[in-house]
Every structure is written in C-alpha cells, then in structure tokens.
C-alpha cells in the first residue's frame, strides 16, 4: 500500500542555515498518521493549515485543527493522525537545539 501522506520540502540546503533541518508542508490523507517518534537534540513544530487531526504529545492526546500550533520538546515524542474526510495539512519545522 502506498504512503497516504506526503512531505513537500519548502526550503532545502543552505537556505535552512544549518539550524533548521526541515521546513516542509505535510499532507496526511484521511485514516493515515505519522507514527509516534522521538526527537533528540532537536525540536519539531507543526502549524496546522487545514483539516482536523489527533495529536499525541508524549502520553497526552488532543484534537488539532487549522490555526493551531504544536511543539515537541527535545527529548520528547509525538505523533499525528488525520481525522474526518479532508486531508490534514500542516507546516513542519525541525530545529536543532542550541548548543
């Protein structure tokens, strides 16, 4: 089965300045998810553009929708899934933790 989500990198290489390692638009189709994963030495922010989803922040889960922003701390984990009939679309940014 093909992936039911896409990641479109909006900036790459030198344009990211070395501190930001990912700046992308992510689209998750209904019924799909980005599974739980942890971040070490970096943080990740999602800004929801459209659709509805369920966000897992370590052991807490809550609904997300357009206009909301999530933040995964260094050393923490998160997951996100698409709810409803419309794709969940958000900006994702991974940033290295300051040394």
PDB file of C-alpha atoms in Angstrom:
ATOM      1  CA  UNK A   1       0.000   0.000   0.000  1.00  0.00           C
ATOM      2  CA  UNK A   2       1.363   3.437  -0.929  1.00  0.00           C
ATOM      3  CA  UNK A   3       2.003   6.075   1.697  1.00  0.00           C
ATOM      4  CA  UNK A   4      -1.060   8.110   2.468  1.00  0.00           C
ATOM      5  CA  UNK A   5       0.967  11.176   3.353  1.00  0.00           C
ATOM      6  CA  UNK A   6       3.370  13.451   1.501  1.00  0.00           C
ATOM      7  CA  UNK A   7       6.151  15.784   2.620  1.00  0.00           C
ATOM      8  CA  UNK A   8       6.950  18.717   0.323  1.00  0.00           C
ATOM      9  CA  UNK A   9      10.212  20.391   1.344  1.00  0.00           C
ATOM     10  CA  UNK A  10       9.727  24.150   1.096  1.00  0.00           C
ATOM     11  CA  UNK A  11      13.362  25.095   1.731  1.00  0.00           C
ATOM     12  CA  UNK A  12      16.491  22.973   1.470  1.00  0.00           C
ATOM     13  CA  UNK A  13      20.260  23.096   1.857  1.00  0.00           C
ATOM     14  CA  UNK A  14      21.919  26.428   2.549  1.00  0.00           C
ATOM     15  CA  UNK A  15      18.567  28.214   2.719  1.00  0.00           C
ATOM     16  CA  UNK A  16      17.936  26.456   6.041  1.00  0.00           C
ATOM     17  CA  UNK A  17      21.094  27.994   7.634  1.00  0.00           C
ATOM     18  CA  UNK A  18      22.121  24.744   9.325  1.00  0.00           C
ATOM     19  CA  UNK A  19      19.997  25.216  12.443  1.00  0.00           C
ATOM     20  CA  UNK A  20      16.699  24.265  10.811  1.00  0.00           C
ATOM     21  CA  UNK A  21      16.941  20.790   9.280  1.00  0.00           C
ATOM     22  CA  UNK A  22      13.390  20.537   7.869  1.00  0.00           C
ATOM     23  CA  UNK A  23      10.838  23.097   6.741  1.00  0.00           C
ATOM     24  CA  UNK A  24       8.063  21.354   4.839  1.00  0.00           C
ATOM     25  CA  UNK A  25       4.363  21.128   4.067  1.00  0.00           C
ATOM     26  CA  UNK A  26       2.966  17.751   5.135  1.00  0.00           C
ATOM     27  CA  UNK A  27      -0.325  16.323   3.891  1.00  0.00           C
ATOM     28  CA  UNK A  28      -1.871  13.316   5.648  1.00  0.00           C
ATOM     29  CA  UNK A  29      -4.839  11.650   3.991  1.00  0.00           C
ATOM     30  CA  UNK A  30      -7.880  10.510   5.989  1.00  0.00           C
ATOM     31  CA  UNK A  31      -7.172   7.412   8.047  1.00  0.00           C
ATOM     32  CA  UNK A  32      -3.386   7.851   7.955  1.00  0.00           C
ATOM     33  CA  UNK A  33      -0.896   9.037  10.554  1.00  0.00           C
ATOM     34  CA  UNK A  34       2.697   9.936  11.205  1.00  0.00           C
ATOM     35  CA  UNK A  35       3.510   7.387  13.915  1.00  0.00           C
ATOM     36  CA  UNK A  36       4.967   8.208  17.310  1.00  0.00           C
ATOM     37  CA  UNK A  37       8.642   9.163  17.179  1.00  0.00           C
ATOM     38  CA  UNK A  38      11.064  10.957  19.477  1.00  0.00           C
ATOM     39  CA  UNK A  39      13.367  13.916  18.913  1.00  0.00           C
ATOM     40  CA  UNK A  40      16.835  14.071  20.465  1.00  0.00           C
ATOM     41  CA  UNK A  41      18.998  17.168  20.048  1.00  0.00           C
ATOM     42  CA  UNK A  42      16.193  18.914  18.166  1.00  0.00           C
ATOM     43  CA  UNK A  43      12.617  20.166  18.429  1.00  0.00           C
ATOM     44  CA  UNK A  44       9.713  19.932  15.982  1.00  0.00           C
ATOM     45  CA  UNK A  45       6.854  22.362  15.428  1.00  0.00           C
ATOM     46  CA  UNK A  46       3.661  21.712  13.450  1.00  0.00           C
ATOM     47  CA  UNK A  47       1.370  24.544  12.344  1.00  0.00           C
ATOM     48  CA  UNK A  48      -1.987  23.203  11.144  1.00  0.00           C
ATOM     49  CA  UNK A  49      -3.174  24.790   7.880  1.00  0.00           C
ATOM     50  CA  UNK A  50      -6.333  22.757   7.195  1.00  0.00           C
ATOM     51  CA  UNK A  51      -8.210  19.641   8.213  1.00  0.00           C
ATOM     52  CA  UNK A  52      -8.629  18.038  11.604  1.00  0.00           C
ATOM     53  CA  UNK A  53      -6.441  15.592  13.420  1.00  0.00           C
ATOM     54  CA  UNK A  54      -5.419  13.995  16.682  1.00  0.00           C
ATOM     55  CA  UNK A  55      -2.029  14.961  18.117  1.00  0.00           C
ATOM     56  CA  UNK A  56      -0.128  12.834  20.621  1.00  0.00           C
ATOM     57  CA  UNK A  57       2.332  14.736  22.822  1.00  0.00           C
ATOM     58  CA  UNK A  58       4.170  12.036  24.795  1.00  0.00           C
ATOM     59  CA  UNK A  59       1.296  10.467  26.784  1.00  0.00           C
ATOM     60  CA  UNK A  60      -1.295  13.215  26.168  1.00  0.00           C
ATOM     61  CA  UNK A  61      -3.605  13.252  23.154  1.00  0.00           C
ATOM     62  CA  UNK A  62      -5.756  16.128  21.949  1.00  0.00           C
ATOM     63  CA  UNK A  63      -7.553  17.266  18.782  1.00  0.00           C
ATOM     64  CA  UNK A  64      -5.940  19.786  16.407  1.00  0.00           C
ATOM     65  CA  UNK A  65      -7.392  21.951  13.646  1.00  0.00           C
ATOM     66  CA  UNK A  66      -6.487  24.862  11.375  1.00  0.00           C
ATOM     67  CA  UNK A  67      -4.679  27.674  13.165  1.00  0.00           C
ATOM     68  CA  UNK A  68      -3.240  25.527  15.969  1.00  0.00           C
ATOM     69  CA  UNK A  69       0.495  25.062  16.556  1.00  0.00           C
ATOM     70  CA  UNK A  70       2.134  22.134  18.351  1.00  0.00           C
ATOM     71  CA  UNK A  71       5.663  21.935  19.754  1.00  0.00           C
ATOM     72  CA  UNK A  72       7.653  18.776  20.508  1.00  0.00           C
ATOM     73  CA  UNK A  73      10.439  19.438  23.021  1.00  0.00           C
ATOM     74  CA  UNK A  74      13.933  17.981  22.723  1.00  0.00           C
ATOM     75  CA  UNK A  75      13.865  14.506  24.294  1.00  0.00           C
ATOM     76  CA  UNK A  76      10.105  14.133  23.813  1.00  0.00           C
ATOM     77  CA  UNK A  77       7.973  12.278  21.309  1.00  0.00           C
ATOM     78  CA  UNK A  78       4.857  12.888  19.260  1.00  0.00           C
ATOM     79  CA  UNK A  79       2.500  11.525  16.601  1.00  0.00           C
ATOM     80  CA  UNK A  80      -0.308  12.969  14.497  1.00  0.00           C
ATOM     81  CA  UNK A  81      -3.222  11.395  12.632  1.00  0.00           C
ATOM     82  CA  UNK A  82      -5.868  12.688  10.230  1.00  0.00           C
ATOM     83  CA  UNK A  83      -9.490  12.608  11.355  1.00  0.00           C
ATOM     84  CA  UNK A  84     -12.529  13.294   9.225  1.00  0.00           C
ATOM     85  CA  UNK A  85     -12.900  13.221   5.468  1.00  0.00           C
ATOM     86  CA  UNK A  86     -10.485  16.003   4.473  1.00  0.00           C
ATOM     87  CA  UNK A  87      -6.675  15.738   4.389  1.00  0.00           C
ATOM     88  CA  UNK A  88      -4.756  17.195   7.326  1.00  0.00           C
ATOM     89  CA  UNK A  89      -2.248  19.754   6.024  1.00  0.00           C
ATOM     90  CA  UNK A  90       0.416  21.398   8.166  1.00  0.00           C
ATOM     91  CA  UNK A  91       3.820  23.049   8.126  1.00  0.00           C
ATOM     92  CA  UNK A  92       6.570  21.103   9.911  1.00  0.00           C
ATOM     93  CA  UNK A  93       9.850  22.559  11.129  1.00  0.00           C
ATOM     94  CA  UNK A  94      12.657  20.625  12.790  1.00  0.00           C
ATOM     95  CA  UNK A  95      15.232  22.787  14.522  1.00  0.00           C
ATOM     96  CA  UNK A  96      18.499  21.723  16.135  1.00  0.00           C
ATOM     97  CA  UNK A  97      18.715  22.534  19.806  1.00  0.00           C
ATOM     98  CA  UNK A  98      21.044  25.423  20.640  1.00  0.00           C
ATOM     99  CA  UNK A  99      24.442  24.243  21.818  1.00  0.00           C
TER     100      UNK A  99
END
